[in-house]
Coordinates of C-alpha atoms and ligand atoms in Angstrom, one line a residue:
X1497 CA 14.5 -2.7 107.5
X1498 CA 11.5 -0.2 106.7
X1499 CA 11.3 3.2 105.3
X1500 CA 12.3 6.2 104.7
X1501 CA 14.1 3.6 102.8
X1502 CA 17.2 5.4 100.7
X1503 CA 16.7 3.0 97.7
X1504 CA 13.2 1.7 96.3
X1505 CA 14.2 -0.1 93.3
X1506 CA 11.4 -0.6 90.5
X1507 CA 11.7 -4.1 88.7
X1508 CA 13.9 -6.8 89.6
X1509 CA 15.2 -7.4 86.3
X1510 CA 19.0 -7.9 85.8
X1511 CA 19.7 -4.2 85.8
X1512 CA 17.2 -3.6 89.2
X1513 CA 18.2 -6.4 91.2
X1514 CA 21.9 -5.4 90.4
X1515 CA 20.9 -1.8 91.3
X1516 CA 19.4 -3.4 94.1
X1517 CA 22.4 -5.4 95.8
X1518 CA 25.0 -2.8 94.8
X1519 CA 22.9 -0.5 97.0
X1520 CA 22.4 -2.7 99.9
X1521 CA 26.3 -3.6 99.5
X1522 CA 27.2 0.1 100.1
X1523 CA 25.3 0.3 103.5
X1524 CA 22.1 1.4 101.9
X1525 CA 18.5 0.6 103.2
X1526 CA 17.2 -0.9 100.1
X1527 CA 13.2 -2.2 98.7
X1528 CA 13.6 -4.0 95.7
X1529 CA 9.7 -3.8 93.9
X1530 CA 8.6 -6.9 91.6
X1531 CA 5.3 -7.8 90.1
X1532 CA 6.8 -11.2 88.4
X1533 CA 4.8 -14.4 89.4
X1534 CA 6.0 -17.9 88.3
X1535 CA 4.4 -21.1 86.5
X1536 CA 3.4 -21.8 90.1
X1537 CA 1.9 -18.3 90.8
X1538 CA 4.6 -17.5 93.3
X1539 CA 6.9 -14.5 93.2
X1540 CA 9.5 -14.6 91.1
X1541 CA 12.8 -12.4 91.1
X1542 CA 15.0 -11.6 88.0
X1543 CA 12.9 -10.3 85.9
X1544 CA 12.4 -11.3 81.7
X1545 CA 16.2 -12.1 81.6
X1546 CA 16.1 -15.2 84.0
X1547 CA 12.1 -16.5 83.5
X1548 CA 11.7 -15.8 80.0
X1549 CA 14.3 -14.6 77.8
X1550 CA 18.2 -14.8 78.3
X1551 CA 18.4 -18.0 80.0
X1552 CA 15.7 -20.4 78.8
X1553 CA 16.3 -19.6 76.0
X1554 CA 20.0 -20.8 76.3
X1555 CA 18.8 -23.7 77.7
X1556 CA 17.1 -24.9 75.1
X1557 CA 19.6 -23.5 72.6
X1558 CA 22.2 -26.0 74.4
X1559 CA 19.9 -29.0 74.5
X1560 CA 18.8 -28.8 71.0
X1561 CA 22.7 -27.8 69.8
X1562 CA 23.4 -31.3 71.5
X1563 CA 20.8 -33.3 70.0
X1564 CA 21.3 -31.7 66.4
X1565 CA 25.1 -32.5 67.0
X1566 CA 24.5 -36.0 67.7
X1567 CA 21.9 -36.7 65.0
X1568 CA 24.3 -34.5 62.0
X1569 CA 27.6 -34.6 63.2
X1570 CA 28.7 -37.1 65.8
X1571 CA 29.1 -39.8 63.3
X1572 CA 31.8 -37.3 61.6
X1573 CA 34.1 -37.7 64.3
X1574 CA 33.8 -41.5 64.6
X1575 CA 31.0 -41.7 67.1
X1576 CA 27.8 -44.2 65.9
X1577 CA 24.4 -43.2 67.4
X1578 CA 21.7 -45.5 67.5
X1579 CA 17.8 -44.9 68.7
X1580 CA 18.5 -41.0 69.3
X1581 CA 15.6 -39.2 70.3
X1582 CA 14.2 -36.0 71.9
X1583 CA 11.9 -35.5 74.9
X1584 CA 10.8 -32.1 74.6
X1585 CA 8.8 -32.2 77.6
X1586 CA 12.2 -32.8 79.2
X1587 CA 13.5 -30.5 77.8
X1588 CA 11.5 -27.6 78.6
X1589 CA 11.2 -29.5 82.4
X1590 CA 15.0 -29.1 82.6
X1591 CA 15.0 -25.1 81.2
X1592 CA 12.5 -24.9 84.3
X1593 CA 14.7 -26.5 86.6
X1594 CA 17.3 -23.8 85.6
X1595 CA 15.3 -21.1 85.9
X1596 CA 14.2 -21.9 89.3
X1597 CA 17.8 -22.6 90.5
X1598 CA 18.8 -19.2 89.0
X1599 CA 15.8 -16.7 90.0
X1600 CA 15.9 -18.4 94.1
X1601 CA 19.6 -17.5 93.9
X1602 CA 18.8 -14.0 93.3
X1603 CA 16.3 -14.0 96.4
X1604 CA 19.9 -15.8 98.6
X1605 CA 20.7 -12.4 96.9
X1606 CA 18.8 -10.1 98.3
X1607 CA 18.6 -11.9 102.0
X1608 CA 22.1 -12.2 102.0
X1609 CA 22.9 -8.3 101.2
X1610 CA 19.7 -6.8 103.4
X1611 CA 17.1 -6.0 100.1
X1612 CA 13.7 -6.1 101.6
X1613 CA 11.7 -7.5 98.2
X1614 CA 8.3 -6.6 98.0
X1615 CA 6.0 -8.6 95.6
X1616 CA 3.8 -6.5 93.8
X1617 CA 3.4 -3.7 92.0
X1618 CA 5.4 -0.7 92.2
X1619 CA 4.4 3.0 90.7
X1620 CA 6.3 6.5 90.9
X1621 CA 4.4 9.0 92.8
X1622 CA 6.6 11.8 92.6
X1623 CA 10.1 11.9 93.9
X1624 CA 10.4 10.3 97.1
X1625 CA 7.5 8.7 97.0
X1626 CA 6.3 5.1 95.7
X1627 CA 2.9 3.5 95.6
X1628 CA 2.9 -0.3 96.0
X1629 CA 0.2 -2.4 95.7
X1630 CA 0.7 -6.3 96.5
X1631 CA -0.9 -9.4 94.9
X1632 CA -4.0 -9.0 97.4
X1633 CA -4.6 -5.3 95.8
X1634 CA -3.6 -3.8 99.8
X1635 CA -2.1 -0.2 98.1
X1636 CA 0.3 1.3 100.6
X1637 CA 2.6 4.1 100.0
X1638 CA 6.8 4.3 100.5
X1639 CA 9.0 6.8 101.2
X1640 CA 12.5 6.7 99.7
X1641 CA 15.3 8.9 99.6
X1642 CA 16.2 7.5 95.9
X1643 CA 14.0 5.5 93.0
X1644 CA 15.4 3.5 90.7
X1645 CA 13.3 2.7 87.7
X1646 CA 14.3 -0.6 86.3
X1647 CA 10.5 -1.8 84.8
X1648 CA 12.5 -3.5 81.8
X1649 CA 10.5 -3.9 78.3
X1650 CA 8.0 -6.2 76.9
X1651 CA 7.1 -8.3 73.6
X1652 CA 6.0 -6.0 70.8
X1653 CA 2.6 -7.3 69.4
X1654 CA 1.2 -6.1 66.0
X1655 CA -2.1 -5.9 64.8
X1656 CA -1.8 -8.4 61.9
X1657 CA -1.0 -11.4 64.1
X1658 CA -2.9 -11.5 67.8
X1659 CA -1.2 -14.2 70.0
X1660 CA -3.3 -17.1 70.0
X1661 CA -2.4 -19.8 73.0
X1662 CA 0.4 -22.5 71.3
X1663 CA -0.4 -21.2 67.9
X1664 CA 0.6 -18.1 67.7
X1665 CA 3.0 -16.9 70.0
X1666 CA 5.4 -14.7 71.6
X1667 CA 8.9 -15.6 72.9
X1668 CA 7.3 -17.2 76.2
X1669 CA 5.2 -18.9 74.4
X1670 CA 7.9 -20.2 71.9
X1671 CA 9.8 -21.8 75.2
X1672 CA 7.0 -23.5 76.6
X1673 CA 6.1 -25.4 73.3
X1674 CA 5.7 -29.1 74.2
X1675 CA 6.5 -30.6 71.2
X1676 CA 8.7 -29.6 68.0
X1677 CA 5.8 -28.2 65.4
X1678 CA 6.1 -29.5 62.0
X1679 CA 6.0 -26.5 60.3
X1680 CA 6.8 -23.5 62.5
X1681 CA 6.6 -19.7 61.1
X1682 CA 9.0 -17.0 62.5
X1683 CA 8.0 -12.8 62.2
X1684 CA 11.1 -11.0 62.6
X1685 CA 14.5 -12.3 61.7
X1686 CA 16.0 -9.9 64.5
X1687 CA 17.9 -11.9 67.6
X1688 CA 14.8 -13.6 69.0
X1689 CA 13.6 -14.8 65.8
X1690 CA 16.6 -16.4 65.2
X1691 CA 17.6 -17.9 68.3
X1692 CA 13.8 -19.4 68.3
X1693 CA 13.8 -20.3 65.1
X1694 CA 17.1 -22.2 65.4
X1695 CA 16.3 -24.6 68.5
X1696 CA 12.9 -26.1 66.9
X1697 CA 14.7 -26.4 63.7
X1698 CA 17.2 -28.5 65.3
X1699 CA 14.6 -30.3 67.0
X1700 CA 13.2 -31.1 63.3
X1701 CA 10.7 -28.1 62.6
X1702 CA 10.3 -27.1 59.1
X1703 CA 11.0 -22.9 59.8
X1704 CA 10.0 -19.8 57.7
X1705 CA 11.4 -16.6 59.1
X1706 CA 10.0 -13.9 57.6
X1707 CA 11.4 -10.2 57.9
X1708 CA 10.3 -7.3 56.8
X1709 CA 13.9 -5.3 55.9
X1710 CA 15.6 -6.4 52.5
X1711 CA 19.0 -6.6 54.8
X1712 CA 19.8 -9.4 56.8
X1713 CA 20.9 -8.5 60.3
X1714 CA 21.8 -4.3 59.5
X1715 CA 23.5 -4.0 62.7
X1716 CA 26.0 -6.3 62.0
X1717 CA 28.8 -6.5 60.3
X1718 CA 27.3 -6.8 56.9
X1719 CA 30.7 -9.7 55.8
X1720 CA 29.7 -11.4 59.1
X1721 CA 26.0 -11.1 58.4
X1722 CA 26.4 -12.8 54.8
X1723 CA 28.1 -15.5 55.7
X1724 CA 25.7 -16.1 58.9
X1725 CA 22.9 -16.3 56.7
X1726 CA 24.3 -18.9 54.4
X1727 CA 25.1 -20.8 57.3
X1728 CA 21.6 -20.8 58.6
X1729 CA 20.5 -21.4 55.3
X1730 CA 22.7 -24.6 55.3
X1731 CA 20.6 -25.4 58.4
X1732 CA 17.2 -25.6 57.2
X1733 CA 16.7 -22.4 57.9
X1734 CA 14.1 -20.7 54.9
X1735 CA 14.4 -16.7 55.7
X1736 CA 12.7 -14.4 52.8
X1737 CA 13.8 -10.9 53.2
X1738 CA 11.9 -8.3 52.3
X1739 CA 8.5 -9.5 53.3
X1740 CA 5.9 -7.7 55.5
X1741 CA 3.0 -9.9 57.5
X1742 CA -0.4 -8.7 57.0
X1743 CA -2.2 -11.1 58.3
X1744 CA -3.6 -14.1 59.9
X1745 CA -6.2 -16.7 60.8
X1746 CA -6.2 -19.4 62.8
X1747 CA -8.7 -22.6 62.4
X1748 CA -8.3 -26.0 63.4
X1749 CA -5.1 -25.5 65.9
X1750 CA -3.3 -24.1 62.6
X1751 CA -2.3 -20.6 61.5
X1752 CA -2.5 -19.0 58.0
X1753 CA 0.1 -16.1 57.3
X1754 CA -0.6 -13.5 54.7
X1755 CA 2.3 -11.6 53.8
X1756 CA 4.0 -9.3 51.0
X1757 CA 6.6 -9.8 49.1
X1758 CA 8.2 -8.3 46.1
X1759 CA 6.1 -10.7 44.0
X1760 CA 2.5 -9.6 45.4
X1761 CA 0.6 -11.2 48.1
X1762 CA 1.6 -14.6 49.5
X1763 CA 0.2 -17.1 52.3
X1764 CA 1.3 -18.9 54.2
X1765 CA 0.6 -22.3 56.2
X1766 CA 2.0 -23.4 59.9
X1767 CA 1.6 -25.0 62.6
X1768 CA 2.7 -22.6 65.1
X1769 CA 3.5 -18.5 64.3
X1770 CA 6.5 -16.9 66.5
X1771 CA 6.1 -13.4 66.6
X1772 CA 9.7 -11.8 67.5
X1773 CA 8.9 -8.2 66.1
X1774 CA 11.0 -6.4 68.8
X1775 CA 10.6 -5.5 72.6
X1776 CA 9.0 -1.6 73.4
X1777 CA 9.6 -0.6 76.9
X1778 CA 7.6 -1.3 79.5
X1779 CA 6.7 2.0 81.7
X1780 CA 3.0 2.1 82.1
X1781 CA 2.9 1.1 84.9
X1782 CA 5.9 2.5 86.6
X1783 CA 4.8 5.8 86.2
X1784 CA 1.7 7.9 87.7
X1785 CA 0.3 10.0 84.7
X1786 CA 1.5 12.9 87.1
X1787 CA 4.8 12.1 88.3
X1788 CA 7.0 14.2 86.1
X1789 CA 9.2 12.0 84.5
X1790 CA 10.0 12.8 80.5
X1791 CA 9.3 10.2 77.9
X1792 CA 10.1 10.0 74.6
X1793 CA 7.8 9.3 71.6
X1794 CA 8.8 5.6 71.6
X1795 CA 8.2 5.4 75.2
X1796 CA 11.5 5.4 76.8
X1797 CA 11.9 7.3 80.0
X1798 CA 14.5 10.3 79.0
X1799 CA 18.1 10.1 81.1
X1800 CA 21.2 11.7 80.6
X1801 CA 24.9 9.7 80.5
X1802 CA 24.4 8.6 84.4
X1803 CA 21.1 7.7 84.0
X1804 CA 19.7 10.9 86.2
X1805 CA 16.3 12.0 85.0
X1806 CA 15.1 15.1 84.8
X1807 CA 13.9 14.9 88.2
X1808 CA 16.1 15.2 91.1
X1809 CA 16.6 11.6 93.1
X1810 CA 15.2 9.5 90.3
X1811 CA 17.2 7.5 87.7
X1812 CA 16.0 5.3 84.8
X1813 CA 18.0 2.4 83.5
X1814 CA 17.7 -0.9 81.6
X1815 CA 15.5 -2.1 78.5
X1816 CA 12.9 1.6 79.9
X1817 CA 15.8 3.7 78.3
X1818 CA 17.9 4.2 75.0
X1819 CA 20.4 2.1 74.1
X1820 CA 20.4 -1.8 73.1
X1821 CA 18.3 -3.5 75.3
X1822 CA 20.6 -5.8 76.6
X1823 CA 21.0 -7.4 79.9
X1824 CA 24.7 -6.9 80.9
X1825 CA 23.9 -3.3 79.4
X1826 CA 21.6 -2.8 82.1
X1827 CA 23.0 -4.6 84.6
X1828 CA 26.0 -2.3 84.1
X1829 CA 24.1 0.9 84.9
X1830 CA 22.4 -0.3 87.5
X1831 CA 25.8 -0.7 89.3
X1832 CA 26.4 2.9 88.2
X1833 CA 23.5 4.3 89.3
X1834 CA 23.8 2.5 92.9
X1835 CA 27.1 3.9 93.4
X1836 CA 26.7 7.7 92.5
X1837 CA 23.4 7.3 94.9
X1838 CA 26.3 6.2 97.4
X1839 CA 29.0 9.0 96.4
X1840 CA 31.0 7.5 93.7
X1841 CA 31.1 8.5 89.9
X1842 CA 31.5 5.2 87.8
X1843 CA 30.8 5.9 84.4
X1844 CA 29.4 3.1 81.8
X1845 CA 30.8 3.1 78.5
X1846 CA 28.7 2.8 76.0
X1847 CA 30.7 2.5 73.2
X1848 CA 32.0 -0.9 74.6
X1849 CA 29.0 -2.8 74.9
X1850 CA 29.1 -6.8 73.7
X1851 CA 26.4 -7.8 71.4
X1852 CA 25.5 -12.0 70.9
X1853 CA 23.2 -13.9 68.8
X1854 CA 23.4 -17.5 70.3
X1855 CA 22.8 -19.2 66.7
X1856 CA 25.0 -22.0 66.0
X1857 CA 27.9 -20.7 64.6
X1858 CA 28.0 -17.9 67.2
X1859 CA 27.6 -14.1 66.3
X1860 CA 29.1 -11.9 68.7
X1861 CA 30.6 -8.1 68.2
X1862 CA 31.8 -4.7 70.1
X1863 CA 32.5 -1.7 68.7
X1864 CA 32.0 -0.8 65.2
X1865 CA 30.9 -2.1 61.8
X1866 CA 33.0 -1.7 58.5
X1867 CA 29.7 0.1 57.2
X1868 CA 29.5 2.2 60.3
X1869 CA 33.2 3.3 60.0
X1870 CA 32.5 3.9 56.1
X1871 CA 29.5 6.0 56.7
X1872 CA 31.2 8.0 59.4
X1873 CA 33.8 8.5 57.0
X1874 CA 36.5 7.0 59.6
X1875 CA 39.5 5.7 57.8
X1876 CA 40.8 2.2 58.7
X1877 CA 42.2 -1.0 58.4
X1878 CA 41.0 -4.9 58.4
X1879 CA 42.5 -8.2 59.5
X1880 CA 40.7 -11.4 59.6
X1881 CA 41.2 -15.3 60.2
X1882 CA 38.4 -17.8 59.8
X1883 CA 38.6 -21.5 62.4
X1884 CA 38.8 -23.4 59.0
X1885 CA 42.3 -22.6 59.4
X1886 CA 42.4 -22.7 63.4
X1887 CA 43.6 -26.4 64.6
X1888 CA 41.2 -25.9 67.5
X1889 CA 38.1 -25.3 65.6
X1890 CA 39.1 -28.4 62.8
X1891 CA 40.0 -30.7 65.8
X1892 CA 36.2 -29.9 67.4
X1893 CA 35.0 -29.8 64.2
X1894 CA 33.0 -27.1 64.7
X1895 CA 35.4 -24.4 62.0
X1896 CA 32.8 -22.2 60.5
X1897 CA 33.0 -18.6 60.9
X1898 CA 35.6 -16.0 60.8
X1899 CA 37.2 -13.2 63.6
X1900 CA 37.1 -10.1 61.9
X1901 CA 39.1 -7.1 63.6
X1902 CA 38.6 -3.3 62.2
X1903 CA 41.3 -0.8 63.5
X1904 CA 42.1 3.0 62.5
X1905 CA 44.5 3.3 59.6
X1906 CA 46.4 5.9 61.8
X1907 CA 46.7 5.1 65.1
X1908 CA 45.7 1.1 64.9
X1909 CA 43.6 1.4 67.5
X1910 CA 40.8 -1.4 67.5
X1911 CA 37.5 0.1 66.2
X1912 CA 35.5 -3.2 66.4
X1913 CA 35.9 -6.8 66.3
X1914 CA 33.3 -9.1 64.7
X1915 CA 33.3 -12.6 65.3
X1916 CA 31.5 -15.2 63.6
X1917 CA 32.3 -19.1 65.1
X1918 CA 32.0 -21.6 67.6
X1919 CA 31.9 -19.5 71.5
X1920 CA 32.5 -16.2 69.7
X1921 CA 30.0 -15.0 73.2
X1922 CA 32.9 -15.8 75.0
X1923 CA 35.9 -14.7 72.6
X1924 CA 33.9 -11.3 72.0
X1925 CA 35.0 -10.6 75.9
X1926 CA 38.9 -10.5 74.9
X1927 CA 37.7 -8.0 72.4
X1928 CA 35.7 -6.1 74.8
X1929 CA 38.9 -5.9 77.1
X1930 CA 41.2 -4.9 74.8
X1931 CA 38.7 -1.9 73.7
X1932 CA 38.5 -0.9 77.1
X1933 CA 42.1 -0.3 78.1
X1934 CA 42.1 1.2 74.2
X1935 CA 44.6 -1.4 73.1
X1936 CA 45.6 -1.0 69.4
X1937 CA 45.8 -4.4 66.9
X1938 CA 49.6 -4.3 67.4
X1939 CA 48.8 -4.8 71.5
X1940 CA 46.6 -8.1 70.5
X1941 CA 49.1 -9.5 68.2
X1942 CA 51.8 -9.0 71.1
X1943 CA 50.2 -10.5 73.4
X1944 CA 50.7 -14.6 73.8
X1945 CA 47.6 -16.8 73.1
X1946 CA 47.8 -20.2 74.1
X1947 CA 47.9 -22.9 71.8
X1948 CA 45.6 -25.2 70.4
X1949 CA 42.6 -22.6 71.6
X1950 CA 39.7 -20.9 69.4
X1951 CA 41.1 -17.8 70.6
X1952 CA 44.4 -17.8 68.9
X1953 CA 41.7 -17.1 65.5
X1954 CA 41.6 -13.4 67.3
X1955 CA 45.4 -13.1 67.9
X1956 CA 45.7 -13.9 64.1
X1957 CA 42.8 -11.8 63.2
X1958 CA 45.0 -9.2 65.0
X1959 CA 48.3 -10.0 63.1
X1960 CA 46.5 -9.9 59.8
X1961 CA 45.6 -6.0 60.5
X1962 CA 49.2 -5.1 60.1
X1963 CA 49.4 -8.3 56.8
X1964 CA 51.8 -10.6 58.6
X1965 CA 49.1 -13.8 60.5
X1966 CA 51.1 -16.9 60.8
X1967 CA 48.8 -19.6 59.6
X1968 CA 47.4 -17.6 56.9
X1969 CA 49.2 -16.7 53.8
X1970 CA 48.7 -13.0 53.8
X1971 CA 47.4 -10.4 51.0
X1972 CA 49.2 -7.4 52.4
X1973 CA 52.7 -8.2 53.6
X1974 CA 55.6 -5.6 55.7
Ligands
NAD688 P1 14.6 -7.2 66.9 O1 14.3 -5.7 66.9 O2 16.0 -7.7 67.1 O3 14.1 -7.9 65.6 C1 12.7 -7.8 65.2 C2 12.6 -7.9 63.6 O4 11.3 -8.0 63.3 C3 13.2 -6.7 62.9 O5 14.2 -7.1 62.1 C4 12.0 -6.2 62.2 O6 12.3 -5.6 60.9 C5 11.1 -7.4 62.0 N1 9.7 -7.1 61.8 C6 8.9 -6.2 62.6 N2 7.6 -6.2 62.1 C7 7.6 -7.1 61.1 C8 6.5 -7.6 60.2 N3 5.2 -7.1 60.3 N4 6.8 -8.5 59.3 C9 8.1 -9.0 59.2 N5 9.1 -8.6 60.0 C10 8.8 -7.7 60.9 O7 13.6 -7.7 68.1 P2 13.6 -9.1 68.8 O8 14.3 -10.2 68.1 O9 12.2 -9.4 69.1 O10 14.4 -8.8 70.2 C11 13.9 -7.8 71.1 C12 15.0 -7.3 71.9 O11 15.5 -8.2 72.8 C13 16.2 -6.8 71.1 O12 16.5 -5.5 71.5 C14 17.3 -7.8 71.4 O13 18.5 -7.1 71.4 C15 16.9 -8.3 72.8 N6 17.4 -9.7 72.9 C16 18.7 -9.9 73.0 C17 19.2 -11.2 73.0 C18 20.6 -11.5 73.1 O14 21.4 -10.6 73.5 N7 21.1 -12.6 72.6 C19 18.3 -12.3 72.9 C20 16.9 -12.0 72.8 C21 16.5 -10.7 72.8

């Protein structure tokens, strides 16, 4: 199909390419636009999510969770290793494998619904009209009825610390690292740092995470957050609060870090610098300096609840505007977007958006924090159950963590549920559900859970709002 097309889509990240396909599925005549090329310099679909973020990162977090299990904890459960070893190169081989498997399905994708993908680079014009200009630098323009911009965000870099190939890096750089560095150094104790910073500690790095804010983790749960950092601590983890990087230097392959702490002015020493400072949107691009789309201060193109932007026929979603920069998030509104273009009036709800950090345990949430609810002067009530006392989690030993469950004092309807534990990405879901047909903590402690399973921890955690869980003795009682 050619143009007038009634959908050019602008990145082919989780939330275009969804954008994309939910277009094409509704009868529309649909050009996906993508700039991605691969290790091999081909065109690749799926944007940061599936070549360099979401899920190499998993797969590394899975293979080194594997090999740290065998090495520290197999022999607890009656299982004698001998002669264990890594192969990174493997490893990071395998997480290609993955991704190629995963980012070629999106292209059975495309051909399968009718997208026409075009491999370049796409910019706004003005509504209706898209220039794109392929990998040879041939500029032609496109006509479309609808744009979708969907150009995702990139790696914030700060001055102190310019990325330095396999000594300093950025999360792309972190997953292509060939061999476990002795002594690795992590900016940013935020999601990446810590999902980096975990798999080449398992793989027997020596990591220093380094964070700016005097809190661990703010946006979560602050019990939950307490008793993740001791856990990470446990696990070699060494994060210093409360310190700002200033600078660096690199000689000899290494990398010196100054920073500041409360004591004064410290260095220090490593093999290899992460820097996971945060991800700033990614619009340049996208946008002719003329076009006439609003951004904000921070970059972010300006949308209202649906995603519309100020000008008629263009929409804005993913990481390019406000709200966590997640990819089911995105994913989400581009399936919104795609269907009001085609008549329909979805709605995403926002206030119901899972959140994960793939550590080891798990930290997953939706909803609200205890310290949000406090601040906004909400009144409520708390249950919780930790997997030391689930038969499931002692039985896999794998018991750490807790579900917490916050619910309104009045009504018992759940506020947010926090969960800190072994596959609290998938548990979280049961949350999200419940939240969405507005179930109180009653309706989870009704419902049947079956047994052994992780998830009765959230049907207790449920029962101990109201003071009566079953495998807990309880503080408040009926
Ligand atoms: P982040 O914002 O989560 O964390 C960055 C941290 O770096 C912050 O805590 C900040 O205080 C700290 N920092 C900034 N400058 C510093 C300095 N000079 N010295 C010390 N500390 C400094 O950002 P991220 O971890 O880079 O992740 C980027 C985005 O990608 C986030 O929005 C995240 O939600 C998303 N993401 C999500 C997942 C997931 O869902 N599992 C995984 C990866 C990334």
């Amino acid at each position: 199909m050619s143009e007038p097309y009634d959908v050019i889509v602008i990145g082919a990240g989780p939330a275009g390419y969804a954008a994309a396909i939910r277009a094409a599925q509704l009868g529309l005549n649909v050009a996906c636009i993508d700039s991605s090329l691969g290790k091999d310099g081909e065109p690749v679909l799926g944007g940061t999510c599936l070549n360099w973020g979401c899920i190499p990162s998993k797969a590394l977090l899975d293979a080194s969770h594997k090999y740290a299990d065998a090495r520290d904890h197999f022999a607890d459960v009656g299982i004698k290793t001998s002669g264990l070893e890594m192969d990174v190169p493997k490893m990071i081989a395998r997480k290609d494998e993955v991704v190629a498997k995963l980012t070629s399905g999106i292209q059975s994708l495309f051909s399968g619904n009718g997208v026409t993908p075009l491999s370049g680079t796409g910019q706004l014009l003005k509504p209706g009209l898209v220039s794109f200009t392929d990998h040879q630098g041939q500029v032609s323009e496109l006509k479309a009825k609808h744009v979708i911009l969907a150009p995702g965000s990139v790696a914030v870099e700060i001055p102190p610390t310019p990325l330095v190939e396999n000594v300093v890096v950025d999360a792309t750089g972190a997953l292509n690292l060939q061999a476990a560095p002795e002594r690795l150094a992590v900016i940013g104790a935020g999601v990446i740092g810590l999902e980096l910073g975990s798999v080449w500690a398992r793989l027997g790095s020596q990591v220093v995470v380094l964070e700016a804010l005097k809190d661990f983790l703010p946006m979560v749960d602050q019990r939950i957050a307490r008793d993740a950092q001791r856990l990470l601590k446990s696990q070699g983890l060494d994060i210093r609060l409360g310190t700002l990087v200033t600078g660096s230097s690199v000689g000899n392959g290494k990398v010196s870090i100054a920073y500041q702490d409360a004591d004064g002015d410290q260095t220090l020493d490593a093999d290899v610098l992460i820097v996971a400072v945060g991800r700033r949107p990614n619009t340049a691009a996208a946008l002719a300096a003329d076009c006439g789309i609003a951004v904000d201060d921070r970059g972010f193109i300006e949308v209202d609840d649906h995603c519309q932007t100020g000008s008629a026929g263009v929409y804005a979603i993913g990481d390019a505007v406000r709200g966590p920069m997640l990819a089911h998030k995105g994913t989400e509104e581009g399936v919104m977007v795609a269907e009001r273009i085609a008549g329909f009036k979805p709605e995403v709800n926002y206030a119901c958006i899972p959140n994960v950090i793939y550590t080891h345990p798990e930290i997953a949430w939706v909803g609200q924090t205890e310290q949000e609810l406090k601040a906004a002067s909400i009144e409520y009530k708390t249950g919780s159950f930790p997997f030391a006392a689930s038969g499931r989690a002692l039985a896999a030993n794998d018991s750490d963590g807790m579900v917490k469950i916050l619910a309104d004092a009045e009504t018992d309807r759940i506020l947010g549920v926090h969960v800190l534990g072994p596959q609290a990405s998938e548990l979280v879901a049961q949350a999200v559900i419940a939240m969405e047909f507005g179930a109180s903590a009653e309706d989870l402690g009704l419902t049947m859970f079956a047994h052994p399973t992780l998830s009765e921890a959230m049907h207790e955690a449920a029962l101990s709002v109201a003071g009566h869980a079953i495998h807990m003795v309880n503080k408040k009682q009926r």
